[in-house]
Amino acid sequence: MPDAEDVRRIALSLPDTTEKTAWSMPTFRVAGKMFATLPEEETSLAVRCPKEERDELVLAEPEKFWIADHEANFAWVRARLGALDGEGELRDILADSWRQAAPTRLLEEHPDLGVPRNG
């Protein structure tokens, strides 16, 4: 089961990522743009997610994903760390969120990072 230290280790392994405390919680940023946070006493993860995909995730796996009330109008989703299917799923979630926040130059330098795998 992934924990906050796994989030931190994986997030900081992504290109040009830094950690900064904001709103009394750890946040992770690529080139200064936030892509992940560790709210709820670091038992969950908040990441960028297009609203359409977010709604589908929450409907399909409500035990794993939910939308915080104050984030309902934004393209963010929460995930319970204890409900994730291991470090691989955590890595995929973080890389996808990183990709949504990363500037074009980093996307061009790392074209496969965060791109869904076929099969």
mmCIF file with all atom_site columns, C-alpha atoms in Angstrom:
data_model
loop_
_atom_site.group_PDB
_atom_site.id
_atom_site.type_symbol
_atom_site.label_atom_id
_atom_site.label_alt_id
_atom_site.label_comp_id
_atom_site.label_asym_id
_atom_site.label_entity_id
_atom_site.label_seq_id
_atom_site.pdbx_PDB_ins_code
_atom_site.Cartn_x
_atom_site.Cartn_y
_atom_site.Cartn_z
_atom_site.occupancy
_atom_site.B_iso_or_equiv
_atom_site.pdbx_formal_charge
_atom_site.auth_seq_id
_atom_site.auth_comp_id
_atom_site.auth_asym_id
_atom_site.auth_atom_id
_atom_site.pdbx_PDB_model_num
ATOM 1   C CA . MET A 1 1   ? 0.000   0.000  0.000   1.00 0.00 ? 1   MET A CA 1
ATOM 2   C CA . PRO A 1 2   ? 1.553   3.324  -1.045  1.00 0.00 ? 2   PRO A CA 1
ATOM 3   C CA . ASP A 1 3   ? 2.061   6.012  1.582   1.00 0.00 ? 3   ASP A CA 1
ATOM 4   C CA . ALA A 1 4   ? 3.041   9.682  1.732   1.00 0.00 ? 4   ALA A CA 1
ATOM 5   C CA . GLU A 1 5   ? 6.749   8.888  1.461   1.00 0.00 ? 5   GLU A CA 1
ATOM 6   C CA . ASP A 1 6   ? 6.077   6.952  -1.759  1.00 0.00 ? 6   ASP A CA 1
ATOM 7   C CA . VAL A 1 7   ? 4.188   9.969  -3.118  1.00 0.00 ? 7   VAL A CA 1
ATOM 8   C CA . ARG A 1 8   ? 7.063   12.250 -2.197  1.00 0.00 ? 8   ARG A CA 1
ATOM 9   C CA . ARG A 1 9   ? 9.749   9.948  -3.661  1.00 0.00 ? 9   ARG A CA 1
ATOM 10  C CA . ILE A 1 10  ? 7.896   9.361  -6.940  1.00 0.00 ? 10  ILE A CA 1
ATOM 11  C CA . ALA A 1 11  ? 6.777   12.970 -7.390  1.00 0.00 ? 11  ALA A CA 1
ATOM 12  C CA . LEU A 1 12  ? 10.272  14.322 -6.781  1.00 0.00 ? 12  LEU A CA 1
ATOM 13  C CA . SER A 1 13  ? 11.695  11.821 -9.286  1.00 0.00 ? 13  SER A CA 1
ATOM 14  C CA . LEU A 1 14  ? 9.685   13.493 -12.070 1.00 0.00 ? 14  LEU A CA 1
ATOM 15  C CA . PRO A 1 15  ? 11.586  16.091 -14.126 1.00 0.00 ? 15  PRO A CA 1
ATOM 16  C CA . ASP A 1 16  ? 11.834  19.649 -12.752 1.00 0.00 ? 16  ASP A CA 1
ATOM 17  C CA . THR A 1 17  ? 9.651   18.827 -9.723  1.00 0.00 ? 17  THR A CA 1
ATOM 18  C CA . THR A 1 18  ? 9.942   20.599 -6.392  1.00 0.00 ? 18  THR A CA 1
ATOM 19  C CA . GLU A 1 19  ? 8.116   20.277 -3.083  1.00 0.00 ? 19  GLU A CA 1
ATOM 20  C CA . LYS A 1 20  ? 6.657   23.331 -1.361  1.00 0.00 ? 20  LYS A CA 1
ATOM 21  C CA . THR A 1 21  ? 4.410   23.612 1.693   1.00 0.00 ? 21  THR A CA 1
ATOM 22  C CA . ALA A 1 22  ? 1.182   25.506 0.961   1.00 0.00 ? 22  ALA A CA 1
ATOM 23  C CA . TRP A 1 23  ? -2.080  25.554 2.934   1.00 0.00 ? 23  TRP A CA 1
ATOM 24  C CA . SER A 1 24  ? -0.171  23.638 5.655   1.00 0.00 ? 24  SER A CA 1
ATOM 25  C CA . MET A 1 25  ? 0.379   20.615 3.395   1.00 0.00 ? 25  MET A CA 1
ATOM 26  C CA . PRO A 1 26  ? 3.041   19.336 1.015   1.00 0.00 ? 26  PRO A CA 1
ATOM 27  C CA . THR A 1 27  ? 2.500   20.319 -2.620  1.00 0.00 ? 27  THR A CA 1
ATOM 28  C CA . PHE A 1 28  ? 4.459   19.174 -5.658  1.00 0.00 ? 28  PHE A CA 1
ATOM 29  C CA . ARG A 1 29  ? 5.124   21.447 -8.605  1.00 0.00 ? 29  ARG A CA 1
ATOM 30  C CA . VAL A 1 30  ? 6.607   21.097 -12.053 1.00 0.00 ? 30  VAL A CA 1
ATOM 31  C CA . ALA A 1 31  ? 8.313   24.257 -13.286 1.00 0.00 ? 31  ALA A CA 1
ATOM 32  C CA . GLY A 1 32  ? 6.452   26.063 -10.484 1.00 0.00 ? 32  GLY A CA 1
ATOM 33  C CA . LYS A 1 33  ? 2.973   24.784 -11.420 1.00 0.00 ? 33  LYS A CA 1
ATOM 34  C CA . MET A 1 34  ? 1.228   22.562 -8.850  1.00 0.00 ? 34  MET A CA 1
ATOM 35  C CA . PHE A 1 35  ? 0.292   19.026 -9.913  1.00 0.00 ? 35  PHE A CA 1
ATOM 36  C CA . ALA A 1 36  ? -0.160  17.141 -6.623  1.00 0.00 ? 36  ALA A CA 1
ATOM 37  C CA . THR A 1 37  ? -0.828  17.699 -2.924  1.00 0.00 ? 37  THR A CA 1
ATOM 38  C CA . LEU A 1 38  ? -0.921  15.504 0.182   1.00 0.00 ? 38  LEU A CA 1
ATOM 39  C CA . PRO A 1 39  ? -4.066  16.599 2.092   1.00 0.00 ? 39  PRO A CA 1
ATOM 40  C CA . GLU A 1 40  ? -6.038  14.717 4.793   1.00 0.00 ? 40  GLU A CA 1
ATOM 41  C CA . GLU A 1 41  ? -3.041  14.208 7.054   1.00 0.00 ? 41  GLU A CA 1
ATOM 42  C CA . GLU A 1 42  ? -1.170  12.690 4.111   1.00 0.00 ? 42  GLU A CA 1
ATOM 43  C CA . THR A 1 43  ? -3.564  9.735  3.769   1.00 0.00 ? 43  THR A CA 1
ATOM 44  C CA . SER A 1 44  ? -4.773  10.872 0.358   1.00 0.00 ? 44  SER A CA 1
ATOM 45  C CA . LEU A 1 45  ? -3.439  12.490 -2.763  1.00 0.00 ? 45  LEU A CA 1
ATOM 46  C CA . ALA A 1 46  ? -4.961  15.334 -4.801  1.00 0.00 ? 46  ALA A CA 1
ATOM 47  C CA . VAL A 1 47  ? -3.980  15.480 -8.475  1.00 0.00 ? 47  VAL A CA 1
ATOM 48  C CA . ARG A 1 48  ? -4.962  17.234 -11.671 1.00 0.00 ? 48  ARG A CA 1
ATOM 49  C CA . CYS A 1 49  ? -7.578  15.378 -13.672 1.00 0.00 ? 49  CYS A CA 1
ATOM 50  C CA . PRO A 1 50  ? -9.815  16.599 -16.519 1.00 0.00 ? 50  PRO A CA 1
ATOM 51  C CA . LYS A 1 51  ? -13.361 16.970 -15.188 1.00 0.00 ? 51  LYS A CA 1
ATOM 52  C CA . GLU A 1 52  ? -14.840 14.373 -17.570 1.00 0.00 ? 52  GLU A CA 1
ATOM 53  C CA . GLU A 1 53  ? -12.264 11.760 -16.583 1.00 0.00 ? 53  GLU A CA 1
ATOM 54  C CA . ARG A 1 54  ? -12.546 12.715 -12.925 1.00 0.00 ? 54  ARG A CA 1
ATOM 55  C CA . ASP A 1 55  ? -16.293 12.158 -12.884 1.00 0.00 ? 55  ASP A CA 1
ATOM 56  C CA . GLU A 1 56  ? -15.846 8.768  -14.565 1.00 0.00 ? 56  GLU A CA 1
ATOM 57  C CA . LEU A 1 57  ? -13.176 7.755  -12.024 1.00 0.00 ? 57  LEU A CA 1
ATOM 58  C CA . VAL A 1 58  ? -15.370 8.692  -9.065  1.00 0.00 ? 58  VAL A CA 1
ATOM 59  C CA . LEU A 1 59  ? -18.361 6.805  -10.478 1.00 0.00 ? 59  LEU A CA 1
ATOM 60  C CA . ALA A 1 60  ? -16.296 3.726  -11.344 1.00 0.00 ? 60  ALA A CA 1
ATOM 61  C CA . GLU A 1 61  ? -14.250 3.543  -8.121  1.00 0.00 ? 61  GLU A CA 1
ATOM 62  C CA . PRO A 1 62  ? -15.847 5.614  -5.334  1.00 0.00 ? 62  PRO A CA 1
ATOM 63  C CA . GLU A 1 63  ? -13.887 3.715  -2.685  1.00 0.00 ? 63  GLU A CA 1
ATOM 64  C CA . LYS A 1 64  ? -10.690 5.019  -4.290  1.00 0.00 ? 64  LYS A CA 1
ATOM 65  C CA . PHE A 1 65  ? -11.508 8.439  -5.802  1.00 0.00 ? 65  PHE A CA 1
ATOM 66  C CA . TRP A 1 66  ? -13.610 11.401 -4.713  1.00 0.00 ? 66  TRP A CA 1
ATOM 67  C CA . ILE A 1 67  ? -14.010 15.122 -5.307  1.00 0.00 ? 67  ILE A CA 1
ATOM 68  C CA . ALA A 1 68  ? -13.441 17.514 -2.418  1.00 0.00 ? 68  ALA A CA 1
ATOM 69  C CA . ASP A 1 69  ? -16.215 20.106 -2.147  1.00 0.00 ? 69  ASP A CA 1
ATOM 70  C CA . HIS A 1 70  ? -13.856 23.065 -2.565  1.00 0.00 ? 70  HIS A CA 1
ATOM 71  C CA . GLU A 1 71  ? -12.326 21.481 -5.703  1.00 0.00 ? 71  GLU A CA 1
ATOM 72  C CA . ALA A 1 72  ? -15.625 20.675 -7.454  1.00 0.00 ? 72  ALA A CA 1
ATOM 73  C CA . ASN A 1 73  ? -15.206 23.511 -9.959  1.00 0.00 ? 73  ASN A CA 1
ATOM 74  C CA . PHE A 1 74  ? -11.590 22.654 -10.703 1.00 0.00 ? 74  PHE A CA 1
ATOM 75  C CA . ALA A 1 75  ? -9.963  19.814 -12.614 1.00 0.00 ? 75  ALA A CA 1
ATOM 76  C CA . TRP A 1 76  ? -8.683  17.978 -9.506  1.00 0.00 ? 76  TRP A CA 1
ATOM 77  C CA . VAL A 1 77  ? -9.510  14.609 -7.960  1.00 0.00 ? 77  VAL A CA 1
ATOM 78  C CA . ARG A 1 78  ? -8.578  12.975 -4.656  1.00 0.00 ? 78  ARG A CA 1
ATOM 79  C CA . ALA A 1 79  ? -7.341  9.413  -4.255  1.00 0.00 ? 79  ALA A CA 1
ATOM 80  C CA . ARG A 1 80  ? -7.128  7.422  -1.024  1.00 0.00 ? 80  ARG A CA 1
ATOM 81  C CA . LEU A 1 81  ? -3.559  6.134  -0.802  1.00 0.00 ? 81  LEU A CA 1
ATOM 82  C CA . GLY A 1 82  ? -4.666  2.987  1.018   1.00 0.00 ? 82  GLY A CA 1
ATOM 83  C CA . ALA A 1 83  ? -7.043  2.086  -1.833  1.00 0.00 ? 83  ALA A CA 1
ATOM 84  C CA . LEU A 1 84  ? -4.492  2.323  -4.654  1.00 0.00 ? 84  LEU A CA 1
ATOM 85  C CA . ASP A 1 85  ? -3.310  -0.840 -6.403  1.00 0.00 ? 85  ASP A CA 1
ATOM 86  C CA . GLY A 1 86  ? 0.311   -0.417 -5.384  1.00 0.00 ? 86  GLY A CA 1
ATOM 87  C CA . GLU A 1 87  ? 3.171   1.783  -6.409  1.00 0.00 ? 87  GLU A CA 1
ATOM 88  C CA . GLY A 1 88  ? 2.584   1.294  -10.151 1.00 0.00 ? 88  GLY A CA 1
ATOM 89  C CA . GLU A 1 89  ? -0.848  2.894  -9.996  1.00 0.00 ? 89  GLU A CA 1
ATOM 90  C CA . LEU A 1 90  ? 0.497   5.713  -7.828  1.00 0.00 ? 90  LEU A CA 1
ATOM 91  C CA . ARG A 1 91  ? 3.310   6.336  -10.332 1.00 0.00 ? 91  ARG A CA 1
ATOM 92  C CA . ASP A 1 92  ? 0.816   6.418  -13.245 1.00 0.00 ? 92  ASP A CA 1
ATOM 93  C CA . ILE A 1 93  ? -1.467  8.867  -11.411 1.00 0.00 ? 93  ILE A CA 1
ATOM 94  C CA . LEU A 1 94  ? 1.402   11.207 -10.525 1.00 0.00 ? 94  LEU A CA 1
ATOM 95  C CA . ALA A 1 95  ? 2.948   11.076 -14.013 1.00 0.00 ? 95  ALA A CA 1
ATOM 96  C CA . ASP A 1 96  ? -0.418  11.832 -15.631 1.00 0.00 ? 96  ASP A CA 1
ATOM 97  C CA . SER A 1 97  ? -0.955  14.821 -13.346 1.00 0.00 ? 97  SER A CA 1
ATOM 98  C CA . TRP A 1 98  ? 2.636   15.981 -13.940 1.00 0.00 ? 98  TRP A CA 1
ATOM 99  C CA . ARG A 1 99  ? 2.001   15.861 -17.679 1.00 0.00 ? 99  ARG A CA 1
ATOM 100 C CA . GLN A 1 100 ? -1.052  18.120 -17.335 1.00 0.00 ? 100 GLN A CA 1
ATOM 101 C CA . ALA A 1 101 ? 0.977   20.791 -15.515 1.00 0.00 ? 101 ALA A CA 1
ATOM 102 C CA . ALA A 1 102 ? 4.337   20.513 -17.295 1.00 0.00 ? 102 ALA A CA 1
ATOM 103 C CA . PRO A 1 103 ? 5.397   23.147 -19.815 1.00 0.00 ? 103 PRO A CA 1
ATOM 104 C CA . THR A 1 104 ? 5.748   22.205 -23.471 1.00 0.00 ? 104 THR A CA 1
ATOM 105 C CA . ARG A 1 105 ? 9.551   22.039 -23.319 1.00 0.00 ? 105 ARG A CA 1
ATOM 106 C CA . LEU A 1 106 ? 9.406   19.298 -20.638 1.00 0.00 ? 106 LEU A CA 1
ATOM 107 C CA . LEU A 1 107 ? 6.697   17.393 -22.511 1.00 0.00 ? 107 LEU A CA 1
ATOM 108 C CA . GLU A 1 108 ? 8.922   17.461 -25.604 1.00 0.00 ? 108 GLU A CA 1
ATOM 109 C CA . GLU A 1 109 ? 11.964  16.328 -23.594 1.00 0.00 ? 109 GLU A CA 1
ATOM 110 C CA . HIS A 1 110 ? 9.983   13.461 -21.967 1.00 0.00 ? 110 HIS A CA 1
ATOM 111 C CA . PRO A 1 111 ? 7.399   12.410 -24.589 1.00 0.00 ? 111 PRO A CA 1
ATOM 112 C CA . ASP A 1 112 ? 6.553   9.044  -22.984 1.00 0.00 ? 112 ASP A CA 1
ATOM 113 C CA . LEU A 1 113 ? 6.268   10.223 -19.374 1.00 0.00 ? 113 LEU A CA 1
ATOM 114 C CA . GLY A 1 114 ? 2.660   10.052 -18.204 1.00 0.00 ? 114 GLY A CA 1
ATOM 115 C CA . VAL A 1 115 ? 1.326   8.761  -21.527 1.00 0.00 ? 115 VAL A CA 1
ATOM 116 C CA . PRO A 1 116 ? -1.093  5.842  -20.989 1.00 0.00 ? 116 PRO A CA 1
ATOM 117 C CA . ARG A 1 117 ? 0.367   2.488  -21.927 1.00 0.00 ? 117 ARG A CA 1
ATOM 118 C CA . ASN A 1 118 ? -1.425  0.351  -24.489 1.00 0.00 ? 118 ASN A CA 1
ATOM 119 C CA . GLY A 1 119 ? -2.617  -3.049 -23.373 1.00 0.00 ? 119 GLY A CA 1
#
